[in-house]
Amino acid sequence: MKSVLVFKTSVGKEKEVQQIRPSLNKLMQKNEQWNFDLEDCDKILRVETVHLTAKTIKNTLQTFGYQCEEL
């Protein structure tokens, strides 16, 4: 069953999203997706996934030096 994980992040610019994009794409399986809402004050990352955990997403962003907290 697909679940939706929602995170508050410190990613603030589109160029930062482009930096993270390859790593997030590698984590995704078919029919899974992710997106950032940089207009939101919490810089929301939304991930639709069947198999990923919040910890995996959080660790991936922290590797790039960004804060990430599940909401």
XYZ file of N, CA, C and O in Angstrom, residues 2-4 8 20-21 29 33-34 44 48 51-52 57 60 68 70:
68
model
N 0.517 2.205 -0.810
C 1.301 3.441 -0.914
C 0.999 4.346 0.274
O -0.147 4.481 0.694
N 2.046 4.932 0.823
C 1.876 5.896 1.899
C 2.469 7.227 1.483
O 3.290 7.288 0.566
N 2.025 8.272 2.147
C 2.529 9.616 1.873
C 3.294 10.093 3.100
O 2.742 10.152 4.201
N 9.110 18.645 6.879
C 9.533 20.041 6.938
C 11.040 20.014 6.676
O 11.757 19.228 7.297
N 19.751 17.615 -4.931
C 19.244 16.437 -4.231
C 18.550 15.463 -5.182
O 18.505 14.262 -4.917
N 18.010 15.973 -6.285
C 17.171 15.191 -7.203
C 17.732 13.807 -7.552
O 17.008 12.805 -7.422
N 10.907 3.710 -6.527
C 10.537 2.590 -7.374
C 9.463 3.070 -8.335
O 8.985 4.203 -8.239
N 6.775 8.765 -6.197
C 7.191 10.115 -6.587
C 7.416 10.994 -5.371
O 6.991 10.670 -4.275
N 8.086 12.108 -5.624
C 8.359 13.079 -4.571
C 8.282 14.479 -5.170
O 8.429 14.648 -6.377
N 8.096 22.167 2.303
C 7.586 20.802 2.423
C 8.140 19.869 1.344
O 8.157 20.209 0.167
N 5.500 10.048 -2.025
C 4.533 8.960 -2.147
C 5.334 7.689 -2.387
O 6.030 7.575 -3.390
N 7.686 1.584 -0.204
C 8.719 0.878 0.560
C 9.651 1.746 1.401
O 10.311 1.243 2.295
N 9.721 3.041 1.133
C 10.680 3.887 1.847
C 10.199 4.235 3.253
O 9.001 4.353 3.497
N 14.576 8.857 4.014
C 14.460 10.180 3.391
C 15.231 11.207 4.213
O 15.997 12.020 3.674
N 18.945 10.871 3.747
C 19.362 11.327 2.422
C 19.517 12.840 2.405
O 20.536 13.365 1.924
N 15.686 17.989 8.035
C 14.497 17.305 7.550
C 13.787 16.687 8.738
O 14.385 15.910 9.479
N 10.055 14.880 9.922
C 8.755 14.355 9.501
C 7.631 15.073 10.235
O 7.715 15.330 11.433
